[in-house]
Amino acid sequence: MAGAQEKWYFTKDQLQNSPSRKCGLDADKELAYRQQAANLIQDMGQRLQVSQLCINTAIVYMHRFYAFHSFTQFHRNAIAAAALFLAAKVEEQPRKLEYVIKVAHVCLHRGEGVNALTSEQYQEQAQDLVFNENVLLQTLGFDVAIDHPHTHVVRTCHLVKAPKDLAQTSYFMASNSLHLTTMCLQYRPTVVACFCIHLASKWSNWQIPQSHEGRHWFSYVDRTVTTDLLEKLTAEFLHIFDKCPSRLKKKMMTMSNTTRRIRRTRGRSIHRSTGRRSTPWPTAMRSRNHSTKTPSTTTRWLCASYHPASTTTENRLQSLQRET
């Protein structure tokens, strides 16, 4: 991976000594704050009708931001809104500042309507949002192009001829890993993609055969991945999922159903299961270990204009967790 991308990956020791930990937050509280911020981004994104890609990008921004800043200094709700506001621009789905503020207010104050926001409150929140967006951009160093594991999940499932349900579950797990864990701060997207497919395969008892060269499928996706690593990530994820609040689990199940509906409308033939299970992986499954995504027009404009002064799935998880 290019050196420029290495700065976004941290060791377990580095994450255990994060700015939030140094300010007195324990590990469970910090992870809970990350999950709450991701949940707010998901809620706001759906209300603003941006794509799941945009929502996922915003969640990565949030995770990266708190690798350098403490939750005690920047409130999770404020950074969540700023991350989504920025991600919408980067993914070329910009939303007006006014709409983002109003949607954030509705999400955070369920009993109140949009009209409950006074003019003074709106002006203050607008200034805070723009300020937080600037701080976020500085923290990211304008490195806003994100390579998500979802892309690798889709390609790999297609090439190994995975059944549709397994492909959909793997895709859902890629989003799940963003919401519930800090995997995006520890592992490349190719590694996370392998974990998602591995876990989905365990759920469905569907074994991906070795290639004609006698190699495991994941070695063609990322050469650093091993069976032991996949089992380790599975155990860690199930442990985190088991500790999640019930309301957050229900939220994730709702997102799973939404994701499946969207993917069905985009193409029903992408992940068709066939009788033949082996594929010419050596030529088809070699993937880069870094993103080749180039900055969009909106991203280049952003950099130029920046001014520093301005329930089935849950049951499967629980069952697998008991087996592990």
XYZ file of C-alpha atoms in Angstrom:
324
model
C 0.000 0.000 0.000
C 1.141 3.487 -0.734
C 2.796 5.276 2.142
C 0.199 8.036 2.056
C -2.493 5.532 3.033
C -0.513 3.841 5.799
C -1.155 6.730 8.190
C -4.817 5.694 8.382
C -4.046 2.273 9.838
C -3.228 1.868 13.503
C -1.992 -0.909 15.752
C -4.074 -2.120 18.675
C -1.662 -0.402 21.065
C -2.100 2.901 19.247
C -5.888 2.645 19.431
C -5.685 1.750 23.109
C -3.788 5.003 23.642
C -6.149 7.179 21.618
C -6.783 10.826 22.548
C -10.097 9.823 24.144
C -8.392 7.236 26.368
C -5.837 9.815 27.433
C -8.724 12.087 28.428
C -10.215 9.451 30.707
C -12.696 7.522 28.533
C -12.544 3.755 28.900
C -12.512 1.394 25.930
C -16.196 0.465 26.095
C -17.327 4.078 26.325
C -15.184 5.157 23.378
C -16.478 2.318 21.219
C -20.047 3.121 22.270
C -19.543 6.753 21.229
C -18.226 5.626 17.843
C -21.251 3.377 17.384
C -23.631 6.179 18.377
C -21.989 8.572 15.924
C -22.233 5.989 13.136
C -25.880 5.384 14.018
C -26.628 9.108 13.788
C -24.856 9.329 10.416
C -26.951 6.412 9.148
C -30.182 8.002 10.401
C -29.371 11.411 8.952
C -28.187 9.944 5.667
C -31.411 8.048 5.141
C -33.492 11.144 5.898
C -31.367 13.226 3.526
C -31.725 10.472 0.916
C -28.038 10.111 0.146
C -26.588 6.778 -0.960
C -25.252 4.133 1.406
C -21.843 4.778 -0.152
C -22.031 8.372 1.051
C -23.070 7.229 4.529
C -20.213 4.714 4.683
C -17.718 7.378 3.626
C -18.946 9.676 6.389
C -18.540 6.920 8.974
C -14.936 6.344 7.895
C -14.284 10.087 8.218
C -15.672 9.976 11.752
C -13.520 7.007 12.751
C -10.383 8.639 11.353
C -11.155 11.943 13.045
C -11.351 10.381 16.501
C -8.049 8.623 15.976
C -6.532 12.102 16.371
C -9.089 13.916 18.556
C -10.919 13.156 21.774
C -14.653 12.717 22.214
C -14.335 14.993 25.235
C -13.230 17.876 22.995
C -15.479 17.301 19.966
C -18.990 16.017 20.584
C -19.863 12.930 18.570
C -23.159 14.395 17.311
C -21.461 17.504 15.942
C -18.739 15.553 14.143
C -21.264 13.063 12.778
C -23.184 15.876 11.088
C -19.987 17.460 9.756
C -18.737 14.115 8.415
C -21.967 13.506 6.509
C -22.038 17.087 5.214
C -18.503 16.635 3.847
C -19.057 13.115 2.512
C -22.114 14.265 0.567
C -19.921 16.768 -1.267
C -17.131 14.281 -1.884
C -19.511 11.645 -3.258
C -21.156 14.324 -5.438
C -24.476 14.245 -3.600
C -24.274 17.638 -1.845
C -27.026 18.651 0.553
C -27.780 22.205 1.621
C -26.422 23.299 4.977
C -29.938 24.224 6.045
C -31.257 20.720 5.342
C -28.410 19.027 7.199
C -28.981 21.177 10.282
C -32.733 20.581 10.288
C -32.362 16.836 9.799
C -29.781 16.648 12.588
C -32.191 18.511 14.871
C -35.038 16.118 14.052
C -32.819 13.070 14.652
C -31.538 14.360 17.987
C -34.850 15.774 19.246
C -37.428 13.165 18.343
C -40.301 14.915 20.084
C -39.766 18.242 18.351
C -40.473 19.369 14.834
C -38.221 21.351 12.525
C -40.038 24.562 13.445
C -38.831 24.223 17.042
C -35.376 25.373 15.875
C -35.114 29.130 16.450
C -33.266 31.516 14.156
C -30.553 32.043 16.763
C -30.102 28.306 17.233
C -29.889 27.787 13.488
C -27.199 30.446 13.061
C -25.160 29.015 15.912
C -25.426 25.463 14.601
C -24.564 26.604 11.071
C -21.362 28.227 12.322
C -20.497 25.147 14.377
C -21.088 22.811 11.444
C -18.884 24.806 9.083
C -16.187 25.049 11.749
C -16.289 21.301 12.433
C -16.155 20.562 8.716
C -12.997 22.662 8.440
C -11.406 20.887 11.410
C -12.378 17.549 9.885
C -10.801 18.487 6.556
C -7.599 19.568 8.286
C -7.483 16.318 10.238
C -7.994 14.270 7.091
C -5.362 16.324 5.298
C -7.798 16.576 2.367
C -7.316 12.838 1.834
C -11.029 12.277 1.287
C -11.119 9.451 -1.300
C -12.113 6.234 0.476
C -11.663 2.663 -0.735
C -14.483 0.669 0.873
C -14.517 -3.116 1.413
C -17.913 -3.312 -0.309
C -16.314 -3.093 -3.750
C -14.036 -6.032 -2.990
C -16.940 -8.004 -1.506
C -19.028 -7.615 -4.655
C -16.201 -8.547 -7.019
C -15.041 -11.528 -4.972
C -18.542 -12.947 -4.485
C -19.144 -12.676 -8.202
C -15.905 -14.411 -9.124
C -16.319 -17.328 -6.690
C -19.958 -17.661 -7.808
C -21.324 -17.161 -4.311
C -25.076 -17.642 -3.795
C -27.118 -14.453 -3.770
C -27.961 -14.635 -0.069
C -24.318 -15.094 0.867
C -23.307 -12.143 -1.307
C -25.987 -9.929 0.226
C -25.034 -10.932 3.754
C -21.354 -10.296 3.034
C -22.209 -6.848 1.703
C -24.295 -6.089 4.786
C -21.421 -7.216 7.007
C -19.131 -4.701 5.310
C -21.415 -1.892 6.494
C -21.853 -3.597 9.854
C -18.107 -3.582 10.427
C -18.082 0.193 9.931
C -20.928 0.785 12.369
C -19.789 -1.480 15.170
C -15.997 -1.808 15.030
C -12.784 0.039 14.256
C -11.691 -2.450 11.589
C -11.418 0.368 9.046
C -8.658 1.822 11.251
C -6.786 -1.466 11.593
C -7.093 -3.353 8.315
C -7.130 -2.657 4.602
C -10.517 -2.898 2.871
C -9.416 -6.103 1.144
C -8.835 -7.729 4.542
C -12.214 -6.549 5.837
C -13.882 -7.870 2.684
C -12.358 -11.302 3.282
C -13.622 -11.275 6.859
C -17.149 -10.372 5.723
C -17.281 -13.196 3.179
C -15.723 -15.626 5.659
C -18.346 -14.866 8.320
C -21.200 -15.032 5.819
C -19.877 -18.396 4.616
C -19.907 -19.735 8.166
C -23.513 -18.633 8.567
C -24.621 -20.428 5.423
C -22.308 -23.443 5.771
C -21.120 -22.759 2.234
C -17.450 -23.551 1.714
C -15.525 -21.801 -1.015
C -13.230 -24.391 -2.620
C -9.550 -23.914 -3.249
C -8.385 -22.743 -6.648
C -6.805 -24.918 -9.323
C -3.456 -23.884 -7.843
C -4.452 -25.277 -4.450
C -4.715 -21.855 -2.808
C -7.454 -20.424 -0.616
C -9.744 -17.853 -2.260
C -8.729 -15.071 0.127
C -5.064 -15.295 -0.867
C -6.043 -13.829 -4.242
C -7.853 -10.927 -2.605
C -5.100 -10.044 -0.122
C -1.903 -12.043 0.325
C -1.606 -11.045 3.985
C -4.859 -12.777 4.959
C -4.691 -16.152 6.704
C -7.275 -18.520 8.152
C -6.097 -17.641 11.662
C -6.597 -13.932 10.995
C -10.128 -14.502 9.695
C -11.024 -16.566 12.756
C -9.546 -13.905 15.008
C -11.583 -11.138 13.358
C -14.719 -13.275 13.548
C -14.292 -13.838 17.285
C -13.614 -10.143 17.892
C -16.648 -9.051 15.896
C -19.011 -11.486 17.615
C -17.742 -10.337 21.003
C -18.456 -6.704 20.101
C -21.857 -7.536 18.619
C -22.865 -9.465 21.723
C -22.220 -6.361 23.863
C -24.190 -3.979 21.618
C -27.426 -2.475 22.967
C -30.581 -4.158 21.650
C -31.817 -0.960 20.003
C -28.597 -0.702 17.994
C -28.927 -4.316 16.871
C -32.478 -3.621 15.694
C -31.198 -0.586 13.812
C -28.614 -2.725 12.052
C -31.261 -5.288 11.093
C -33.356 -2.514 9.553
C -30.349 -1.321 7.581
C -29.747 -4.891 6.420
C -33.233 -5.131 4.933
C -32.858 -1.741 3.232
C -29.498 -2.710 1.750
C -30.885 -5.951 0.386
C -33.804 -4.195 -1.292
C -31.475 -1.666 -2.917
C -29.100 -4.335 -4.183
C -31.969 -6.375 -5.625
C -33.097 -3.396 -7.690
C -29.584 -2.799 -9.039
C -29.177 -6.201 -10.571
C -30.492 -9.647 -9.851
C -27.993 -11.563 -11.931
C -24.721 -10.344 -10.410
C -24.476 -13.011 -7.712
C -26.289 -15.966 -9.277
C -25.246 -19.323 -7.891
C -24.193 -21.942 -10.414
C -23.303 -25.600 -10.196
C -19.680 -24.955 -11.047
C -17.898 -23.623 -7.974
C -14.294 -23.154 -9.081
C -13.133 -20.170 -11.130
C -9.866 -19.078 -12.794
C -8.851 -17.078 -9.728
C -5.163 -16.586 -10.589
C -6.104 -14.248 -13.454
C -9.368 -12.849 -12.132
C -8.963 -12.272 -8.413
C -5.713 -10.408 -8.055
C -6.582 -7.079 -6.480
C -4.633 -4.022 -5.536
C -3.970 -3.379 -1.865
C -4.799 0.286 -2.167
C -7.396 2.526 -3.688
C -6.902 3.875 -7.191
C -9.910 6.139 -6.855
C -9.136 9.620 -8.128
C -10.572 12.716 -6.463
C -13.867 13.846 -7.937
C -14.509 17.306 -9.360
C -16.289 18.201 -6.136
C -13.293 17.061 -4.092
C -10.885 19.204 -6.102
C -13.246 22.155 -5.731
C -13.446 21.509 -1.994
C -9.686 21.652 -1.610
C -9.427 24.798 -3.729
C -12.178 26.669 -1.898
C -11.226 25.698 1.658
C -10.486 28.580 4.023
C -8.910 27.718 7.392
C -10.505 30.734 9.017
C -13.968 29.738 8.099
C -33.957 -10.083 13.412
C -32.807 -13.170 11.327
C -29.331 -11.886 11.007
C -29.168 -11.189 14.738
C -30.179 -14.768 15.541
C -27.457 -16.058 13.222
C -24.890 -13.850 14.916
C -25.926 -15.022 18.372
C -25.920 -18.660 17.275
C -22.473 -18.362 15.725
C -21.219 -16.492 18.785
C -22.234 -19.428 20.995
C -20.477 -21.870 18.671
C -17.290 -19.802 18.800
